[in-house]
Amino acid sequence: MEEQFILIRKHLKKKLTPDRYQHTMGVAHTCECLAMSLGEDISRAYLAGLLHDCAKCIPDEEKILRCEKHHLPITEIEYQSPYLLHAKLGAFLAKKKYHIEDEEILSAIQCHTTGKPAMTNLEMILFVADYIEPGRDKALHLKEIRMEAFRDLKYCVYMILKDTLEYLHKKGNPIDEMTEKTFQYYRQYFEPVE
Ligand code: DGI
Ligand code: FE
Ligand code: FE
């Protein structure tokens, strides 16, 4: 296991910018901490964190070309905001280049940007770790969200989606259908329905 981690880190160091590599280390470690607090498998969480942004530093045009080449479907929103593709291309590379066969790890990588309804603990761990890792400093309510991550992970997912959607609306960025669907799913637990 440790051997595999060393090789992956070495490879990522070549593929990512120094800032992105640093972020990746922060996410991987935060995944371990969240896995501990939930009694989930620490190594699998670490691996998901390690590989989640492995496709992030591929130029946008190349992201599109590579998805097309490998028949990964691209939505209209993804053509408008190609950076979104780093999640599905990342899951693809995790399987093909890093030989990850664990479907839950691959799916956690695939949905780490938009989330998806009814995520498993591992998927939520990565989704949350990506947002709260120690190197992050810009998001609103970061302190509250960090505290919540170790109390109620599901509520934490809801808080992140709420702030992300507000941020995207304010910036006028197109919203991926999956981000909206994920929010609708998680809000039902925490907002009273009329
Ligand atoms: O790759 P990272 O920067 O570490 O983090 P990420 O994969 O969660 O990507 C974060 C960015 O993705 C952030 O600026 C918000 C944006 N994002 C999340 N959901 C959507 C989205 N952008 C668009 N256009 N539409 C979405 O639905
Ligand atoms: Fe990402
Ligand atoms: Fe990330």
mmCIF file of N, CA, C and O in Angstrom, residues 73-145:
data_model
loop_
_atom_site.group_PDB
_atom_site.id
_atom_site.type_symbol
_atom_site.label_atom_id
_atom_site.label_comp_id
_atom_site.label_asym_id
_atom_site.label_seq_id
_atom_site.Cartn_x
_atom_site.Cartn_y
_atom_site.Cartn_z
ATOM 1 N N PRO A 73 -18.932 11.005 -22.152
ATOM 2 C CA PRO A 73 -19.907 11.984 -22.616
ATOM 3 C C PRO A 73 -19.658 13.375 -22.009
ATOM 4 O O PRO A 73 -19.321 13.494 -20.827
ATOM 5 N N ILE A 74 -19.800 14.419 -22.836
ATOM 6 C CA ILE A 74 -19.609 15.805 -22.384
ATOM 7 C C ILE A 74 -20.938 16.541 -22.506
ATOM 8 O O ILE A 74 -21.554 16.536 -23.569
ATOM 9 N N THR A 75 -21.387 17.140 -21.412
ATOM 10 C CA THR A 75 -22.660 17.863 -21.456
ATOM 11 C C THR A 75 -22.432 19.296 -21.959
ATOM 12 O O THR A 75 -21.292 19.774 -22.030
ATOM 13 N N GLU A 76 -23.534 19.970 -22.277
ATOM 14 C CA GLU A 76 -23.475 21.357 -22.742
ATOM 15 C C GLU A 76 -22.749 22.241 -21.709
ATOM 16 O O GLU A 76 -21.899 23.059 -22.059
ATOM 17 N N ILE A 77 -23.098 22.046 -20.449
ATOM 18 C CA ILE A 77 -22.475 22.833 -19.364
ATOM 19 C C ILE A 77 -20.968 22.583 -19.310
ATOM 20 O O ILE A 77 -20.180 23.491 -19.066
ATOM 21 N N GLU A 78 -20.590 21.333 -19.538
ATOM 22 C CA GLU A 78 -19.161 20.997 -19.488
ATOM 23 C C GLU A 78 -18.403 21.611 -20.672
ATOM 24 O O GLU A 78 -17.232 21.978 -20.536
ATOM 25 N N TYR A 79 -19.071 21.750 -21.823
ATOM 26 C CA TYR A 79 -18.431 22.460 -22.935
ATOM 27 C C TYR A 79 -18.247 23.933 -22.572
ATOM 28 O O TYR A 79 -17.258 24.565 -22.925
ATOM 29 N N GLN A 80 -19.210 24.490 -21.825
ATOM 30 C CA GLN A 80 -19.111 25.897 -21.397
ATOM 31 C C GLN A 80 -18.074 26.088 -20.300
ATOM 32 O O GLN A 80 -17.418 27.121 -20.226
ATOM 33 N N SER A 81 -17.976 25.127 -19.398
ATOM 34 C CA SER A 81 -17.005 25.201 -18.289
ATOM 35 C C SER A 81 -16.170 23.919 -18.270
ATOM 36 O O SER A 81 -16.363 23.053 -17.425
ATOM 37 N N PRO A 82 -15.217 23.808 -19.212
ATOM 38 C CA PRO A 82 -14.487 22.536 -19.371
ATOM 39 C C PRO A 82 -13.704 22.111 -18.130
ATOM 40 O O PRO A 82 -13.354 20.940 -18.002
ATOM 41 N N TYR A 83 -13.433 23.045 -17.201
ATOM 42 C CA TYR A 83 -12.709 22.633 -15.990
ATOM 43 C C TYR A 83 -13.485 21.573 -15.215
ATOM 44 O O TYR A 83 -12.902 20.750 -14.514
ATOM 45 N N LEU A 84 -14.829 21.576 -15.389
ATOM 46 C CA LEU A 84 -15.640 20.550 -14.711
ATOM 47 C C LEU A 84 -15.233 19.130 -15.117
ATOM 48 O O LEU A 84 -15.403 18.187 -14.349
ATOM 49 N N LEU A 85 -14.690 19.019 -16.334
ATOM 50 C CA LEU A 85 -14.335 17.686 -16.848
ATOM 51 C C LEU A 85 -13.199 17.019 -16.076
ATOM 52 O O LEU A 85 -12.982 15.814 -16.205
ATOM 53 N N HIS A 86 -12.466 17.791 -15.254
ATOM 54 C CA HIS A 86 -11.327 17.169 -14.562
ATOM 55 C C HIS A 86 -11.790 16.057 -13.616
ATOM 56 O O HIS A 86 -11.020 15.152 -13.307
ATOM 57 N N ALA A 87 -13.057 16.103 -13.202
ATOM 58 C CA ALA A 87 -13.547 15.074 -12.284
ATOM 59 C C ALA A 87 -13.762 13.745 -13.026
ATOM 60 O O ALA A 87 -13.232 12.708 -12.621
ATOM 61 N N LYS A 88 -14.514 13.778 -14.137
ATOM 62 C CA LYS A 88 -14.734 12.502 -14.847
ATOM 63 C C LYS A 88 -13.484 12.005 -15.562
ATOM 64 O O LYS A 88 -13.220 10.807 -15.589
ATOM 65 N N LEU A 89 -12.679 12.947 -16.081
ATOM 66 C CA LEU A 89 -11.416 12.530 -16.704
ATOM 67 C C LEU A 89 -10.459 11.997 -15.627
ATOM 68 O O LEU A 89 -9.718 11.037 -15.859
ATOM 69 N N GLY A 90 -10.523 12.585 -14.455
ATOM 70 C CA GLY A 90 -9.703 12.123 -13.326
ATOM 71 C C GLY A 90 -10.053 10.690 -12.933
ATOM 72 O O GLY A 90 -9.161 9.868 -12.693
ATOM 73 N N ALA A 91 -11.346 10.391 -12.891
ATOM 74 C CA ALA A 91 -11.778 9.030 -12.552
ATOM 75 C C ALA A 91 -11.297 8.053 -13.630
ATOM 76 O O ALA A 91 -10.830 6.947 -13.333
ATOM 77 N N PHE A 92 -11.387 8.487 -14.882
ATOM 78 C CA PHE A 92 -10.924 7.655 -15.999
ATOM 79 C C PHE A 92 -9.422 7.367 -15.875
ATOM 80 O O PHE A 92 -8.975 6.223 -15.980
ATOM 81 N N LEU A 93 -8.640 8.420 -15.615
ATOM 82 C CA LEU A 93 -7.185 8.247 -15.484
ATOM 83 C C LEU A 93 -6.818 7.412 -14.259
ATOM 84 O O LEU A 93 -5.879 6.621 -14.289
ATOM 85 N N ALA A 94 -7.580 7.599 -13.180
ATOM 86 C CA ALA A 94 -7.316 6.819 -11.964
ATOM 87 C C ALA A 94 -7.399 5.323 -12.284
ATOM 88 O O ALA A 94 -6.612 4.518 -11.800
ATOM 89 N N LYS A 95 -8.353 4.991 -13.138
ATOM 90 C CA LYS A 95 -8.525 3.587 -13.511
ATOM 91 C C LYS A 95 -7.458 3.138 -14.515
ATOM 92 O O LYS A 95 -6.782 2.138 -14.309
ATOM 93 N N LYS A 96 -7.302 3.918 -15.590
ATOM 94 C CA LYS A 96 -6.429 3.487 -16.688
ATOM 95 C C LYS A 96 -4.944 3.685 -16.411
ATOM 96 O O LYS A 96 -4.120 2.855 -16.800
ATOM 97 N N LYS A 97 -4.600 4.805 -15.773
ATOM 98 C CA LYS A 97 -3.161 5.096 -15.586
ATOM 99 C C LYS A 97 -2.661 4.705 -14.196
ATOM 100 O O LYS A 97 -1.502 4.384 -14.015
ATOM 101 N N TYR A 98 -3.578 4.786 -13.213
ATOM 102 C CA TYR A 98 -3.135 4.494 -11.846
ATOM 103 C C TYR A 98 -3.662 3.141 -11.356
ATOM 104 O O TYR A 98 -3.449 2.767 -10.216
ATOM 105 N N HIS A 99 -4.393 2.471 -12.259
ATOM 106 C CA HIS A 99 -4.845 1.088 -12.016
ATOM 107 C C HIS A 99 -5.684 0.930 -10.758
ATOM 108 O O HIS A 99 -5.557 -0.069 -10.039
ATOM 109 N N ILE A 100 -6.524 1.910 -10.482
ATOM 110 C CA ILE A 100 -7.445 1.802 -9.354
ATOM 111 C C ILE A 100 -8.683 1.040 -9.834
ATOM 112 O O ILE A 100 -9.315 1.431 -10.818
ATOM 113 N N GLU A 101 -9.004 -0.044 -9.147
ATOM 114 C CA GLU A 101 -10.157 -0.854 -9.549
ATOM 115 C C GLU A 101 -11.343 -0.662 -8.600
ATOM 116 O O GLU A 101 -12.445 -1.115 -8.874
ATOM 117 N N ASP A 102 -11.082 -0.051 -7.466
ATOM 118 C CA ASP A 102 -12.103 0.153 -6.435
ATOM 119 C C ASP A 102 -13.162 1.143 -6.954
ATOM 120 O O ASP A 102 -12.906 2.339 -7.085
ATOM 121 N N GLU A 103 -14.348 0.613 -7.286
ATOM 122 C CA GLU A 103 -15.379 1.429 -7.945
ATOM 123 C C GLU A 103 -15.845 2.599 -7.087
ATOM 124 O O GLU A 103 -16.240 3.641 -7.609
ATOM 125 N N GLU A 104 -15.825 2.420 -5.766
ATOM 126 C CA GLU A 104 -16.286 3.514 -4.910
ATOM 127 C C GLU A 104 -15.274 4.676 -4.901
ATOM 128 O O GLU A 104 -15.664 5.842 -4.867
ATOM 129 N N ILE A 105 -14.005 4.339 -4.962
ATOM 130 C CA ILE A 105 -12.972 5.386 -5.065
ATOM 131 C C ILE A 105 -13.139 6.123 -6.393
ATOM 132 O O ILE A 105 -13.122 7.356 -6.449
ATOM 133 N N LEU A 106 -13.341 5.361 -7.465
ATOM 134 C CA LEU A 106 -13.494 5.982 -8.788
ATOM 135 C C LEU A 106 -14.730 6.881 -8.818
ATOM 136 O O LEU A 106 -14.698 7.989 -9.365
ATOM 137 N N SER A 107 -15.795 6.425 -8.203
ATOM 138 C CA SER A 107 -17.013 7.232 -8.222
ATOM 139 C C SER A 107 -16.867 8.473 -7.333
ATOM 140 O O SER A 107 -17.382 9.549 -7.662
ATOM 141 N N ALA A 108 -16.122 8.349 -6.233
ATOM 142 C CA ALA A 108 -15.867 9.525 -5.389
ATOM 143 C C ALA A 108 -15.102 10.587 -6.187
ATOM 144 O O ALA A 108 -15.395 11.786 -6.101
ATOM 145 N N ILE A 109 -14.137 10.147 -6.979
ATOM 146 C CA ILE A 109 -13.365 11.093 -7.807
ATOM 147 C C ILE A 109 -14.287 11.711 -8.859
ATOM 148 O O ILE A 109 -14.305 12.923 -9.071
ATOM 149 N N GLN A 110 -15.072 10.876 -9.494
ATOM 150 C CA GLN A 110 -15.982 11.323 -10.555
ATOM 151 C C GLN A 110 -16.961 12.401 -10.079
ATOM 152 O O GLN A 110 -17.274 13.327 -10.819
ATOM 153 N N CYS A 111 -17.447 12.290 -8.850
ATOM 154 C CA CYS A 111 -18.474 13.245 -8.399
ATOM 155 C C CYS A 111 -17.925 14.279 -7.420
ATOM 156 O O CYS A 111 -18.696 14.981 -6.781
ATOM 157 N N HIS A 112 -16.597 14.437 -7.348
ATOM 158 C CA HIS A 112 -16.074 15.301 -6.276
ATOM 159 C C HIS A 112 -16.361 16.788 -6.469
ATOM 160 O O HIS A 112 -16.329 17.545 -5.517
ATOM 161 N N THR A 113 -16.676 17.206 -7.691
ATOM 162 C CA THR A 113 -16.926 18.644 -7.914
ATOM 163 C C THR A 113 -18.407 19.001 -7.740
ATOM 164 O O THR A 113 -18.726 20.008 -7.111
ATOM 165 N N THR A 114 -19.283 18.179 -8.288
ATOM 166 C CA THR A 114 -20.727 18.489 -8.251
ATOM 167 C C THR A 114 -21.460 17.747 -7.136
ATOM 168 O O THR A 114 -22.592 18.085 -6.813
ATOM 169 N N GLY A 115 -20.823 16.729 -6.574
ATOM 170 C CA GLY A 115 -21.543 15.822 -5.680
ATOM 171 C C GLY A 115 -22.532 15.003 -6.479
ATOM 172 O O GLY A 115 -22.588 15.099 -7.724
ATOM 173 N N LYS A 116 -23.295 14.173 -5.793
ATOM 174 C CA LYS A 116 -24.427 13.474 -6.412
ATOM 175 C C LYS A 116 -25.385 13.072 -5.293
ATOM 176 O O LYS A 116 -24.970 12.993 -4.130
ATOM 177 N N PRO A 117 -26.651 12.860 -5.618
ATOM 178 C CA PRO A 117 -27.600 12.493 -4.561
ATOM 179 C C PRO A 117 -27.180 11.194 -3.864
ATOM 180 O O PRO A 117 -26.587 10.321 -4.494
ATOM 181 N N ALA A 118 -27.486 11.096 -2.597
ATOM 182 C CA ALA A 118 -27.259 9.879 -1.813
ATOM 183 C C ALA A 118 -25.835 9.349 -1.894
ATOM 184 O O ALA A 118 -25.606 8.172 -2.169
ATOM 185 N N MET A 119 -24.868 10.229 -1.653
ATOM 186 C CA MET A 119 -23.474 9.801 -1.684
ATOM 187 C C MET A 119 -23.169 8.838 -0.533
ATOM 188 O O MET A 119 -23.760 8.926 0.539
ATOM 189 N N THR A 120 -22.213 7.942 -0.778
ATOM 190 C CA THR A 120 -21.723 7.060 0.295
ATOM 191 C C THR A 120 -20.804 7.882 1.210
ATOM 192 O O THR A 120 -20.403 8.999 0.861
ATOM 193 N N ASN A 121 -20.444 7.309 2.357
ATOM 194 C CA ASN A 121 -19.528 8.010 3.260
ATOM 195 C C ASN A 121 -18.226 8.390 2.559
ATOM 196 O O ASN A 121 -17.748 9.511 2.696
ATOM 197 N N LEU A 122 -17.663 7.467 1.797
ATOM 198 C CA LEU A 122 -16.398 7.756 1.120
ATOM 199 C C LEU A 122 -16.563 8.914 0.125
ATOM 200 O O LEU A 122 -15.702 9.799 0.030
ATOM 201 N N GLU A 123 -17.657 8.910 -0.607
ATOM 202 C CA GLU A 123 -17.904 9.990 -1.571
ATOM 203 C C GLU A 123 -18.076 11.329 -0.852
ATOM 204 O O GLU A 123 -17.556 12.360 -1.292
ATOM 205 N N MET A 124 -18.786 11.303 0.269
ATOM 206 C CA MET A 124 -18.955 12.552 1.036
ATOM 207 C C MET A 124 -17.641 13.006 1.650
ATOM 208 O O MET A 124 -17.349 14.199 1.709
ATOM 209 N N ILE A 125 -16.843 12.042 2.104
ATOM 210 C CA ILE A 125 -15.535 12.382 2.697
ATOM 211 C C ILE A 125 -14.695 13.181 1.697
ATOM 212 O O ILE A 125 -14.145 14.233 2.024
ATOM 213 N N LEU A 126 -14.621 12.690 0.462
ATOM 214 C CA LEU A 126 -13.807 13.389 -0.538
ATOM 215 C C LEU A 126 -14.427 14.751 -0.881
ATOM 216 O O LEU A 126 -13.717 15.760 -0.969
ATOM 217 N N PHE A 127 -15.731 14.771 -1.057
ATOM 218 C CA PHE A 127 -16.419 16.019 -1.409
ATOM 219 C C PHE A 127 -16.132 17.093 -0.355
ATOM 220 O O PHE A 127 -15.818 18.241 -0.682
ATOM 221 N N VAL A 128 -16.209 16.717 0.897
ATOM 222 C CA VAL A 128 -15.998 17.663 1.996
ATOM 223 C C VAL A 128 -14.511 18.006 2.159
ATOM 224 O O VAL A 128 -14.142 19.172 2.304
ATOM 225 N N ALA A 129 -13.646 16.988 2.107
ATOM 226 C CA ALA A 129 -12.203 17.220 2.292
ATOM 227 C C ALA A 129 -11.673 18.213 1.265
ATOM 228 O O ALA A 129 -10.835 19.067 1.575
ATOM 229 N N ASP A 130 -12.179 18.112 0.033
ATOM 230 C CA ASP A 130 -11.746 19.003 -1.038
ATOM 231 C C ASP A 130 -12.050 20.460 -0.684
ATOM 232 O O ASP A 130 -11.301 21.368 -1.028
ATOM 233 N N TYR A 131 -13.122 20.666 0.018
ATOM 234 C CA TYR A 131 -13.561 22.026 0.355
ATOM 235 C C TYR A 131 -12.858 22.577 1.598
ATOM 236 O O TYR A 131 -12.609 23.769 1.693
ATOM 237 N N ILE A 132 -12.557 21.683 2.552
ATOM 238 C CA ILE A 132 -12.067 22.175 3.852
ATOM 239 C C ILE A 132 -10.577 21.977 4.101
ATOM 240 O O ILE A 132 -10.077 22.360 5.152
ATOM 241 N N GLU A 133 -9.838 21.338 3.175
ATOM 242 C CA GLU A 133 -8.431 21.016 3.491
ATOM 243 C C GLU A 133 -7.721 22.281 3.991
ATOM 244 O O GLU A 133 -8.104 23.387 3.612
ATOM 245 N N PRO A 134 -6.688 22.115 4.820
ATOM 246 C CA PRO A 134 -6.084 23.259 5.510
ATOM 247 C C PRO A 134 -5.613 24.393 4.598
ATOM 248 O O PRO A 134 -5.564 25.553 5.024
ATOM 249 N N GLY A 135 -5.256 24.099 3.354
ATOM 250 C CA GLY A 135 -4.754 25.134 2.452
ATOM 251 C C GLY A 135 -5.838 26.039 1.885
ATOM 252 O O GLY A 135 -5.536 27.095 1.319
ATOM 253 N N ARG A 136 -7.089 25.658 2.013
ATOM 254 C CA ARG A 136 -8.177 26.507 1.502
ATOM 255 C C ARG A 136 -8.323 27.730 2.406
ATOM 256 O O ARG A 136 -8.227 27.610 3.634
ATOM 257 N N ASP A 137 -8.623 28.882 1.806
ATOM 258 C CA ASP A 137 -8.809 30.044 2.686
ATOM 259 C C ASP A 137 -9.847 31.039 2.182
ATOM 260 O O ASP A 137 -10.073 32.068 2.804
ATOM 261 N N LYS A 138 -10.491 30.740 1.039
ATOM 262 C CA LYS A 138 -11.345 31.772 0.461
ATOM 263 C C LYS A 138 -12.833 31.624 0.762
ATOM 264 O O LYS A 138 -13.543 32.620 0.853
ATOM 265 N N ALA A 139 -13.297 30.405 0.909
ATOM 266 C CA ALA A 139 -14.749 30.204 0.986
ATOM 267 C C ALA A 139 -15.376 30.845 2.223
ATOM 268 O O ALA A 139 -14.745 30.963 3.278
ATOM 269 N N LEU A 140 -16.608 31.244 2.028
ATOM 270 C CA LEU A 140 -17.425 31.791 3.115
ATOM 271 C C LEU A 140 -17.706 30.684 4.146
ATOM 272 O O LEU A 140 -17.788 29.521 3.777
ATOM 273 N N HIS A 141 -17.875 31.033 5.390
ATOM 274 C CA HIS A 141 -18.256 30.075 6.438
ATOM 275 C C HIS A 141 -17.297 28.896 6.585
ATOM 276 O O HIS A 141 -17.693 27.833 7.049
ATOM 277 N N LEU A 142 -16.042 29.088 6.147
ATOM 278 C CA LEU A 142 -15.108 27.953 6.153
ATOM 279 C C LEU A 142 -14.919 27.385 7.558
ATOM 280 O O LEU A 142 -14.896 26.168 7.750
ATOM 281 N N LYS A 143 -14.818 28.268 8.530
ATOM 282 C CA LYS A 143 -14.608 27.801 9.906
ATOM 283 C C LYS A 143 -15.787 26.942 10.381
ATOM 284 O O LYS A 143 -15.587 25.843 10.916
ATOM 285 N N GLU A 144 -17.002 27.417 10.133
ATOM 286 C CA GLU A 144 -18.196 26.672 10.559
ATOM 287 C C GLU A 144 -18.303 25.346 9.814
ATOM 288 O O GLU A 144 -18.654 24.311 10.392
ATOM 289 N N ILE A 145 -18.000 25.390 8.511
ATOM 290 C CA ILE A 145 -18.092 24.174 7.699
ATOM 291 C C ILE A 145 -17.051 23.156 8.167
ATOM 292 O O ILE A 145 -17.328 21.956 8.259
#
